[in-house]
PDB file of C-alpha atoms in Angstrom:
ATOM      1  CA  UNK N   1       0.089   0.030   0.007  1.00  0.00           C
ATOM      2  CA  UNK N   2       2.828   2.301   0.781  1.00  0.00           C
ATOM      3  CA  UNK N   3       4.351   1.695  -2.658  1.00  0.00           C
ATOM      4  CA  UNK N   4       1.022   2.605  -4.296  1.00  0.00           C
ATOM      5  CA  UNK N   5       0.621   5.660  -2.303  1.00  0.00           C
ATOM      6  CA  UNK N   6       4.279   6.754  -3.063  1.00  0.00           C
ATOM      7  CA  UNK N   7       3.516   6.003  -6.781  1.00  0.00           C
ATOM      8  CA  UNK N   8       0.396   8.239  -6.782  1.00  0.00           C
ATOM      9  CA  UNK N   9       2.218  11.047  -4.993  1.00  0.00           C
ATOM     10  CA  UNK N  10       4.903  10.765  -7.713  1.00  0.00           C
ATOM     11  CA  UNK N  11       2.407  10.862 -10.321  1.00  0.00           C
ATOM     12  CA  UNK N  12       0.810  14.064  -8.903  1.00  0.00           C
ATOM     13  CA  UNK N  13       4.007  15.648  -8.559  1.00  0.00           C
ATOM     14  CA  UNK N  14       4.867  14.935 -12.230  1.00  0.00           C
ATOM     15  CA  UNK N  15       1.471  16.283 -13.342  1.00  0.00           C
ATOM     16  CA  UNK N  16       2.020  19.412 -11.425  1.00  0.00           C
ATOM     17  CA  UNK N  17       5.344  19.809 -12.918  1.00  0.00           C
ATOM     18  CA  UNK N  18       3.925  19.432 -16.325  1.00  0.00           C
ATOM     19  CA  UNK N  19       1.185  21.937 -15.655  1.00  0.00           C
ATOM     20  CA  UNK N  20       3.611  24.290 -14.403  1.00  0.00           C
ATOM     21  CA  UNK N  21       5.865  23.941 -17.603  1.00  0.00           C
ATOM     22  CA  UNK N  22       2.769  24.332 -19.679  1.00  0.00           C
ATOM     23  CA  UNK N  23       1.976  27.608 -17.821  1.00  0.00           C
ATOM     24  CA  UNK N  24       5.446  28.885 -18.426  1.00  0.00           C
ATOM     25  CA  UNK N  25       5.321  27.893 -22.030  1.00  0.00           C
ATOM     26  CA  UNK N  26       2.005  29.719 -22.644  1.00  0.00           C
ATOM     27  CA  UNK N  27       3.390  32.642 -20.684  1.00  0.00           C
ATOM     28  CA  UNK N  28       6.459  32.744 -22.919  1.00  0.00           C
ATOM     29  CA  UNK N  29       4.439  32.540 -26.112  1.00  0.00           C
ATOM     30  CA  UNK N  30       2.226  35.398 -24.969  1.00  0.00           C
ATOM     31  CA  UNK N  31       5.389  37.521 -24.100  1.00  0.00           C
ATOM     32  CA  UNK N  32       6.819  36.707 -27.450  1.00  0.00           C
ATOM     33  CA  UNK N  33       3.628  37.750 -29.307  1.00  0.00           C
ATOM     34  CA  UNK N  34       3.455  41.037 -27.356  1.00  0.00           C
ATOM     35  CA  UNK N  35       7.151  41.754 -28.247  1.00  0.00           C
ATOM     36  CA  UNK N  36       6.662  41.046 -31.862  1.00  0.00           C
ATOM     37  CA  UNK N  37       3.500  43.357 -31.857  1.00  0.00           C
ATOM     38  CA  UNK N  38       5.482  46.106 -30.214  1.00  0.00           C
ATOM     39  CA  UNK N  39       8.401  45.925 -32.577  1.00  0.00           C
ATOM     40  CA  UNK N  40       5.935  45.964 -35.664  1.00  0.00           C
ATOM     41  CA  UNK N  41       4.108  49.046 -34.197  1.00  0.00           C
ATOM     42  CA  UNK N  42       7.626  50.850 -33.474  1.00  0.00           C
ATOM     43  CA  UNK N  43       8.724  50.308 -36.991  1.00  0.00           C
ATOM     44  CA  UNK N  44       5.568  51.276 -38.397  1.00  0.00           C
ATOM     45  CA  UNK N  45       5.418  54.443 -36.515  1.00  0.00           C
ATOM     46  CA  UNK N  46       8.838  55.360 -37.627  1.00  0.00           C
ATOM     47  CA  UNK N  47       8.202  54.669 -41.359  1.00  0.00           C
ATOM     48  CA  UNK N  48       4.683  55.336 -42.555  1.00  0.00           C
ATOM     49  CA  UNK N  49       5.314  54.064 -46.086  1.00  0.00           C
ATOM     50  CA  UNK N  50       7.195  51.068 -47.092  1.00  0.00           C
ATOM     51  CA  UNK N  51      10.218  51.763 -49.305  1.00  0.00           C
ATOM     52  CA  UNK N  52      10.473  49.687 -52.351  1.00  0.00           C
ATOM     53  CA  UNK N  53      13.661  48.741 -54.331  1.00  0.00           C
ATOM     54  CA  UNK N  54      12.947  51.702 -56.824  1.00  0.00           C
ATOM     55  CA  UNK N  55      12.812  54.215 -54.124  1.00  0.00           C
ATOM     56  CA  UNK N  56      15.973  52.868 -52.582  1.00  0.00           C
ATOM     57  CA  UNK N  57      17.804  53.004 -55.778  1.00  0.00           C
ATOM     58  CA  UNK N  58      16.637  56.567 -56.381  1.00  0.00           C
ATOM     59  CA  UNK N  59      17.683  57.849 -53.113  1.00  0.00           C
ATOM     60  CA  UNK N  60      21.029  56.062 -53.539  1.00  0.00           C
ATOM     61  CA  UNK N  61      21.551  57.883 -56.908  1.00  0.00           C
ATOM     62  CA  UNK N  62      20.453  61.137 -55.280  1.00  0.00           C
ATOM     63  CA  UNK N  63      23.162  60.826 -52.664  1.00  0.00           C
ATOM     64  CA  UNK N  64      25.818  59.755 -55.034  1.00  0.00           C
ATOM     65  CA  UNK N  65      24.985  62.874 -57.008  1.00  0.00           C
ATOM     66  CA  UNK N  66      25.676  65.178 -53.797  1.00  0.00           C
ATOM     67  CA  UNK N  67      29.516  64.335 -54.401  1.00  0.00           C
ATOM     68  CA  UNK N  68      29.767  66.709 -57.205  1.00  0.00           C
ATOM     69  CA  UNK N  69      27.188  69.321 -56.327  1.00  0.00           C
ATOM     70  CA  UNK N  70      27.390  72.829 -55.079  1.00  0.00           C
ATOM     71  CA  UNK N  71      26.199  73.673 -51.557  1.00  0.00           C
ATOM     72  CA  UNK N  72      22.822  75.121 -52.763  1.00  0.00           C
ATOM     73  CA  UNK N  73      22.146  71.941 -54.975  1.00  0.00           C
ATOM     74  CA  UNK N  74      23.237  69.837 -51.891  1.00  0.00           C
ATOM     75  CA  UNK N  75      20.507  71.402 -49.688  1.00  0.00           C
ATOM     76  CA  UNK N  76      17.890  71.090 -52.478  1.00  0.00           C
ATOM     77  CA  UNK N  77      18.584  67.440 -52.948  1.00  0.00           C
ATOM     78  CA  UNK N  78      18.565  66.675 -49.221  1.00  0.00           C
ATOM     79  CA  UNK N  79      15.557  68.740 -48.727  1.00  0.00           C
ATOM     80  CA  UNK N  80      13.698  66.789 -51.473  1.00  0.00           C
ATOM     81  CA  UNK N  81      14.814  63.489 -49.433  1.00  0.00           C
ATOM     82  CA  UNK N  82      13.271  64.981 -46.354  1.00  0.00           C
ATOM     83  CA  UNK N  83      16.685  65.444 -44.731  1.00  0.00           C
ATOM     84  CA  UNK N  84      17.928  68.046 -42.295  1.00  0.00           C
ATOM     85  CA  UNK N  85      18.956  71.199 -43.777  1.00  0.00           C
ATOM     86  CA  UNK N  86      17.554  74.030 -41.338  1.00  0.00           C
ATOM     87  CA  UNK N  87      19.816  75.847 -39.195  1.00  0.00           C
ATOM     88  CA  UNK N  88      17.955  74.596 -35.911  1.00  0.00           C
ATOM     89  CA  UNK N  89      18.458  70.895 -36.769  1.00  0.00           C
ATOM     90  CA  UNK N  90      14.858  70.212 -37.474  1.00  0.00           C
ATOM     91  CA  UNK N  91      14.233  67.867 -40.275  1.00  0.00           C
ATOM     92  CA  UNK N  92      12.392  69.175 -43.496  1.00  0.00           C
ATOM     93  CA  UNK N  93       9.358  67.318 -42.500  1.00  0.00           C
ATOM     94  CA  UNK N  94       9.222  68.749 -39.171  1.00  0.00           C
ATOM     95  CA  UNK N  95       9.710  72.085 -40.521  1.00  0.00           C
ATOM     96  CA  UNK N  96       6.637  71.791 -42.789  1.00  0.00           C
ATOM     97  CA  UNK N  97       4.459  70.343 -39.810  1.00  0.00           C
ATOM     98  CA  UNK N  98       5.574  73.483 -37.930  1.00  0.00           C
ATOM     99  CA  UNK N  99       5.029  75.809 -40.744  1.00  0.00           C
ATOM    100  CA  UNK N 100       1.509  74.490 -41.319  1.00  0.00           C
ATOM    101  CA  UNK N 101       0.677  74.407 -37.544  1.00  0.00           C
ATOM    102  CA  UNK N 102      -2.985  75.508 -37.197  1.00  0.00           C
ATOM    103  CA  UNK N 103      -3.525  75.132 -40.969  1.00  0.00           C
ATOM    104  CA  UNK N 104      -5.138  72.283 -42.923  1.00  0.00           C
ATOM    105  CA  UNK N 105      -5.294  71.033 -46.539  1.00  0.00           C
ATOM    106  CA  UNK N 106      -8.497  69.558 -47.822  1.00  0.00           C
ATOM    107  CA  UNK N 107      -8.384  67.647 -51.112  1.00  0.00           C
ATOM    108  CA  UNK N 108      -8.399  64.317 -53.277  1.00  0.00           C
ATOM    109  CA  UNK N 109      -5.943  61.497 -53.698  1.00  0.00           C
ATOM    110  CA  UNK N 110      -3.185  63.702 -54.799  1.00  0.00           C
ATOM    111  CA  UNK N 111      -3.625  65.676 -51.363  1.00  0.00           C
ATOM    112  CA  UNK N 112      -3.660  62.389 -49.416  1.00  0.00           C
ATOM    113  CA  UNK N 113       0.033  61.994 -50.293  1.00  0.00           C
ATOM    114  CA  UNK N 114       0.799  64.760 -47.820  1.00  0.00           C
ATOM    115  CA  UNK N 115       0.086  62.614 -44.884  1.00  0.00           C
ATOM    116  CA  UNK N 116       0.783  59.304 -46.594  1.00  0.00           C
ATOM    117  CA  UNK N 117       4.524  60.181 -47.332  1.00  0.00           C
ATOM    118  CA  UNK N 118       4.698  61.985 -43.912  1.00  0.00           C
ATOM    119  CA  UNK N 119       5.151  65.520 -44.958  1.00  0.00           C
ATOM    120  CA  UNK N 120       2.224  66.620 -42.764  1.00  0.00           C
ATOM    121  CA  UNK N 121       0.357  64.902 -39.896  1.00  0.00           C
ATOM    122  CA  UNK N 122      -2.849  63.146 -40.178  1.00  0.00           C
ATOM    123  CA  UNK N 123      -4.598  65.949 -38.331  1.00  0.00           C
ATOM    124  CA  UNK N 124      -3.430  68.478 -41.025  1.00  0.00           C
ATOM    125  CA  UNK N 125      -4.899  66.694 -44.011  1.00  0.00           C
ATOM    126  CA  UNK N 126      -8.478  65.915 -44.901  1.00  0.00           C
ATOM    127  CA  UNK N 127      -8.545  63.906 -47.956  1.00  0.00           C
ATOM    128  CA  UNK N 128     -10.185  60.872 -49.672  1.00  0.00           C
ATOM    129  CA  UNK N 129      -9.488  58.906 -52.798  1.00  0.00           C
ATOM    130  CA  UNK N 130     -11.845  59.953 -55.517  1.00  0.00           C
ATOM    131  CA  UNK N 131     -13.296  62.926 -53.388  1.00  0.00           C
ATOM    132  CA  UNK N 132     -14.558  65.891 -55.352  1.00  0.00           C
ATOM    133  CA  UNK N 133     -16.593  69.128 -54.589  1.00  0.00           C
ATOM    134  CA  UNK N 134     -19.547  67.052 -56.021  1.00  0.00           C
ATOM    135  CA  UNK N 135     -19.530  64.567 -53.249  1.00  0.00           C
ATOM    136  CA  UNK N 136     -17.288  66.047 -50.516  1.00  0.00           C
ATOM    137  CA  UNK N 137     -20.116  67.100 -48.048  1.00  0.00           C
ATOM    138  CA  UNK N 138     -18.479  65.232 -45.013  1.00  0.00           C
ATOM    139  CA  UNK N 139     -15.013  66.225 -45.869  1.00  0.00           C
ATOM    140  CA  UNK N 140     -15.903  70.135 -45.961  1.00  0.00           C
ATOM    141  CA  UNK N 141     -17.807  69.854 -42.815  1.00  0.00           C
ATOM    142  CA  UNK N 142     -15.360  67.863 -40.743  1.00  0.00           C
ATOM    143  CA  UNK N 143     -12.537  70.213 -41.991  1.00  0.00           C
ATOM    144  CA  UNK N 144     -14.503  73.327 -40.983  1.00  0.00           C
ATOM    145  CA  UNK N 145     -15.111  71.843 -37.550  1.00  0.00           C
ATOM    146  CA  UNK N 146     -11.375  72.119 -36.816  1.00  0.00           C
ATOM    147  CA  UNK N 147     -11.553  75.941 -37.080  1.00  0.00           C
ATOM    148  CA  UNK N 148      -8.024  76.209 -38.760  1.00  0.00           C
ATOM    149  CA  UNK N 149      -6.250  79.629 -39.330  1.00  0.00           C
ATOM    150  CA  UNK N 150      -5.587  78.798 -42.943  1.00  0.00           C
ATOM    151  CA  UNK N 151      -7.353  76.222 -45.165  1.00  0.00           C
ATOM    152  CA  UNK N 152      -5.883  74.987 -48.389  1.00  0.00           C
ATOM    153  CA  UNK N 153      -8.216  73.421 -50.819  1.00  0.00           C
ATOM    154  CA  UNK N 154      -7.052  71.152 -53.731  1.00  0.00           C
ATOM    155  CA  UNK N 155      -9.966  69.804 -55.821  1.00  0.00           C
ATOM    156  CA  UNK N 156     -10.514  69.535 -59.598  1.00  0.00           C
ATOM    157  CA  UNK N 157      -8.798  66.483 -60.869  1.00  0.00           C
ATOM    158  CA  UNK N 158     -11.835  64.071 -60.257  1.00  0.00           C
ATOM    159  CA  UNK N 159     -14.210  67.078 -60.921  1.00  0.00           C
ATOM    160  CA  UNK N 160     -13.112  67.392 -64.526  1.00  0.00           C
ATOM    161  CA  UNK N 161     -14.686  63.974 -65.199  1.00  0.00           C
ATOM    162  CA  UNK N 162     -17.633  64.349 -62.892  1.00  0.00           C
ATOM    163  CA  UNK N 163     -18.793  67.637 -64.512  1.00  0.00           C
ATOM    164  CA  UNK N 164     -17.797  66.318 -67.978  1.00  0.00           C
ATOM    165  CA  UNK N 165     -15.574  69.391 -68.623  1.00  0.00           C
ATOM    166  CA  UNK N 166     -18.251  71.943 -67.471  1.00  0.00           C
ATOM    167  CA  UNK N 167     -15.870  74.373 -65.519  1.00  0.00           C
ATOM    168  CA  UNK N 168     -18.906  76.776 -64.693  1.00  0.00           C
ATOM    169  CA  UNK N 169     -20.920  73.896 -63.066  1.00  0.00           C
ATOM    170  CA  UNK N 170     -17.871  72.958 -61.206  1.00  0.00           C
ATOM    171  CA  UNK N 171     -16.989  76.549 -59.929  1.00  0.00           C
ATOM    172  CA  UNK N 172     -20.602  77.033 -58.926  1.00  0.00           C
ATOM    173  CA  UNK N 173     -20.555  73.906 -56.515  1.00  0.00           C
ATOM    174  CA  UNK N 174     -16.909  74.543 -55.296  1.00  0.00           C
ATOM    175  CA  UNK N 175     -17.751  78.249 -54.493  1.00  0.00           C
ATOM    176  CA  UNK N 176     -20.950  77.256 -52.582  1.00  0.00           C
ATOM    177  CA  UNK N 177     -18.676  74.708 -50.612  1.00  0.00           C
ATOM    178  CA  UNK N 178     -16.178  77.375 -49.712  1.00  0.00           C
ATOM    179  CA  UNK N 179     -18.670  79.773 -48.709  1.00  0.00           C
ATOM    180  CA  UNK N 180     -20.337  77.389 -46.394  1.00  0.00           C
ATOM    181  CA  UNK N 181     -16.857  76.499 -44.947  1.00  0.00           C
ATOM    182  CA  UNK N 182     -16.309  80.044 -44.339  1.00  0.00           C
ATOM    183  CA  UNK N 183     -19.493  80.596 -42.742  1.00  0.00           C
ATOM    184  CA  UNK N 184     -18.843  77.664 -40.350  1.00  0.00           C
ATOM    185  CA  UNK N 185     -15.232  78.897 -39.653  1.00  0.00           C
ATOM    186  CA  UNK N 186     -15.325  82.770 -40.391  1.00  0.00           C
ATOM    187  CA  UNK N 187     -11.638  83.328 -39.168  1.00  0.00           C
ATOM    188  CA  UNK N 188     -10.123  80.995 -41.582  1.00  0.00           C
ATOM    189  CA  UNK N 189      -8.028  82.343 -44.392  1.00  0.00           C
ATOM    190  CA  UNK N 190      -8.995  80.536 -47.461  1.00  0.00           C
ATOM    191  CA  UNK N 191      -6.417  79.482 -50.075  1.00  0.00           C
ATOM    192  CA  UNK N 192      -7.334  77.429 -53.310  1.00  0.00           C
ATOM    193  CA  UNK N 193      -4.778  75.378 -55.117  1.00  0.00           C
ATOM    194  CA  UNK N 194      -4.999  74.988 -58.829  1.00  0.00           C
ATOM    195  CA  UNK N 195      -5.083  71.581 -60.523  1.00  0.00           C
ATOM    196  CA  UNK N 196      -1.672  69.902 -61.243  1.00  0.00           C
ATOM    197  CA  UNK N 197      -0.785  69.244 -64.897  1.00  0.00           C
ATOM    198  CA  UNK N 198      -1.362  65.686 -66.156  1.00  0.00           C
ATOM    199  CA  UNK N 199       1.009  64.199 -68.622  1.00  0.00           C
ATOM    200  CA  UNK N 200       0.167  64.000 -72.336  1.00  0.00           C
ATOM    201  CA  UNK N 201      -0.118  60.431 -72.260  1.00  0.00           C
ATOM    202  CA  UNK N 202      -2.565  60.603 -69.170  1.00  0.00           C
ATOM    203  CA  UNK N 203      -4.601  63.038 -71.188  1.00  0.00           C
ATOM    204  CA  UNK N 204      -4.648  60.783 -74.273  1.00  0.00           C
ATOM    205  CA  UNK N 205      -6.229  58.074 -72.162  1.00  0.00           C
ATOM    206  CA  UNK N 206      -8.673  60.430 -70.326  1.00  0.00           C
ATOM    207  CA  UNK N 207      -9.857  63.221 -72.222  1.00  0.00           C
ATOM    208  CA  UNK N 208     -11.635  64.872 -69.338  1.00  0.00           C
ATOM    209  CA  UNK N 209      -8.397  65.780 -67.555  1.00  0.00           C
ATOM    210  CA  UNK N 210      -7.180  67.686 -70.421  1.00  0.00           C
ATOM    211  CA  UNK N 211      -9.528  70.582 -69.366  1.00  0.00           C
ATOM    212  CA  UNK N 212      -7.301  71.485 -66.450  1.00  0.00           C
ATOM    213  CA  UNK N 213      -6.354  74.630 -67.984  1.00  0.00           C
ATOM    214  CA  UNK N 214      -9.784  76.055 -68.264  1.00  0.00           C
ATOM    215  CA  UNK N 215     -10.615  74.776 -64.783  1.00  0.00           C
ATOM    216  CA  UNK N 216      -7.640  76.406 -63.448  1.00  0.00           C
ATOM    217  CA  UNK N 217      -8.667  79.561 -65.083  1.00  0.00           C
ATOM    218  CA  UNK N 218     -12.172  79.449 -63.650  1.00  0.00           C
ATOM    219  CA  UNK N 219     -10.636  78.763 -59.985  1.00  0.00           C
ATOM    220  CA  UNK N 220      -8.288  81.705 -60.462  1.00  0.00           C
ATOM    221  CA  UNK N 221     -11.241  84.094 -61.251  1.00  0.00           C
ATOM    222  CA  UNK N 222     -13.435  82.597 -58.377  1.00  0.00           C
ATOM    223  CA  UNK N 223     -10.518  83.452 -56.005  1.00  0.00           C
ATOM    224  CA  UNK N 224     -10.259  86.887 -57.257  1.00  0.00           C
ATOM    225  CA  UNK N 225     -13.913  87.367 -57.008  1.00  0.00           C
ATOM    226  CA  UNK N 226     -13.944  86.146 -53.330  1.00  0.00           C
ATOM    227  CA  UNK N 227     -10.741  87.364 -52.172  1.00  0.00           C
ATOM    228  CA  UNK N 228      -9.301  83.834 -51.886  1.00  0.00           C
ATOM    229  CA  UNK N 229      -5.655  83.232 -52.238  1.00  0.00           C
ATOM    230  CA  UNK N 230      -4.967  81.307 -55.466  1.00  0.00           C
ATOM    231  CA  UNK N 231      -2.161  78.912 -55.551  1.00  0.00           C
ATOM    232  CA  UNK N 232      -0.803  77.951 -59.062  1.00  0.00           C
ATOM    233  CA  UNK N 233       0.556  74.268 -59.203  1.00  0.00           C
ATOM    234  CA  UNK N 234       0.248  73.289 -62.747  1.00  0.00           C
ATOM    235  CA  UNK N 235       3.752  74.352 -63.584  1.00  0.00           C
ATOM    236  CA  UNK N 236       5.562  72.208 -60.753  1.00  0.00           C
ATOM    237  CA  UNK N 237       5.186  68.894 -62.367  1.00  0.00           C
ATOM    238  CA  UNK N 238       5.621  70.408 -65.912  1.00  0.00           C
ATOM    239  CA  UNK N 239       9.203  71.806 -64.601  1.00  0.00           C
ATOM    240  CA  UNK N 240       9.803  68.562 -62.954  1.00  0.00           C
ATOM    241  CA  UNK N 241       8.525  65.636 -65.019  1.00  0.00           C
ATOM    242  CA  UNK N 242      10.618  63.208 -63.207  1.00  0.00           C
ATOM    243  CA  UNK N 243       8.449  63.516 -60.146  1.00  0.00           C
ATOM    244  CA  UNK N 244       5.219  62.188 -61.893  1.00  0.00           C
ATOM    245  CA  UNK N 245       3.942  58.889 -60.664  1.00  0.00           C
ATOM    246  CA  UNK N 246       3.413  56.100 -63.293  1.00  0.00           C
ATOM    247  CA  UNK N 247      -0.100  57.158 -64.087  1.00  0.00           C
ATOM    248  CA  UNK N 248       0.959  60.706 -65.074  1.00  0.00           C
ATOM    249  CA  UNK N 249      -1.653  62.176 -62.669  1.00  0.00           C
ATOM    250  CA  UNK N 250      -0.219  61.608 -59.332  1.00  0.00           C
ATOM    251  CA  UNK N 251       3.226  62.348 -57.952  1.00  0.00           C
ATOM    252  CA  UNK N 252       6.039  60.935 -56.187  1.00  0.00           C
ATOM    253  CA  UNK N 253       6.916  61.614 -52.514  1.00  0.00           C
ATOM    254  CA  UNK N 254       9.612  64.115 -53.559  1.00  0.00           C
ATOM    255  CA  UNK N 255       6.899  66.297 -55.366  1.00  0.00           C
ATOM    256  CA  UNK N 256       5.323  67.414 -52.135  1.00  0.00           C
ATOM    257  CA  UNK N 257       8.121  69.788 -50.926  1.00  0.00           C
ATOM    258  CA  UNK N 258       7.727  71.905 -53.995  1.00  0.00           C
ATOM    259  CA  UNK N 259       4.037  72.068 -53.597  1.00  0.00           C
ATOM    260  CA  UNK N 260       4.355  72.795 -49.812  1.00  0.00           C
ATOM    261  CA  UNK N 261       6.921  75.542 -50.581  1.00  0.00           C
ATOM    262  CA  UNK N 262       4.456  76.952 -52.966  1.00  0.00           C
ATOM    263  CA  UNK N 263       1.632  77.080 -50.519  1.00  0.00           C
ATOM    264  CA  UNK N 264       3.976  78.586 -47.757  1.00  0.00           C
ATOM    265  CA  UNK N 265       5.014  81.398 -50.400  1.00  0.00           C
ATOM    266  CA  UNK N 266       1.655  82.231 -51.623  1.00  0.00           C
ATOM    267  CA  UNK N 267      -0.285  82.169 -48.365  1.00  0.00           C
ATOM    268  CA  UNK N 268       2.670  83.864 -46.681  1.00  0.00           C
ATOM    269  CA  UNK N 269       2.879  81.468 -43.580  1.00  0.00           C
TER     270      UNK N 269
END
């Protein structure tokens, strides 16, 4: 009987030992999972957009070119890469976020690149893929609810198709949207960006976007009428065609400093 009792005790001890091992194993697995999630979020926070091989190669070539450049061209190249060029040590991206403090940008998928590429914070950009003045009720109202000191609007690329090239109908709706915005946030300075120029190839595929010149002319007249600040943008990509994205409509990450600098200059931020 004593032997049976001892065997039972040994069995119970073994079972308890196995349970403890399993508990420790589960705890270790859970700890490992938390560590993986933490590292993933840390990396995600520090780099919002994954960099592909093409982008790496492009940055490599840009850095190689610095070896034979003047001081001015070095600053411009580093600036385009989001590097540190300011006297106080702030990165170029941090400088833009500071310059646009209290300001917002409202627009379509081109505008979305400002926050996607990290040039401005998510709180400073109100955008949606495919958005237009025709369908932007929630976008305009949400933006007005922040009561910004300055608001930049960038619509038109999608509207050229939505309004079938009718710039008068487009401006009528755009003007109504902006007046409603200003009524909701009367102290906000209104700035309206022109439509960026598409490539010839893009216009050949989509005839509607070939109306960007007359739409821009209408936007400029609307701004003069209502004392809004008009910000021309069509020439930026025309002067820097290497900044076009593959579709000939959108732009690469390095386009945005040119656009931001133009907004800063024209709005006198």
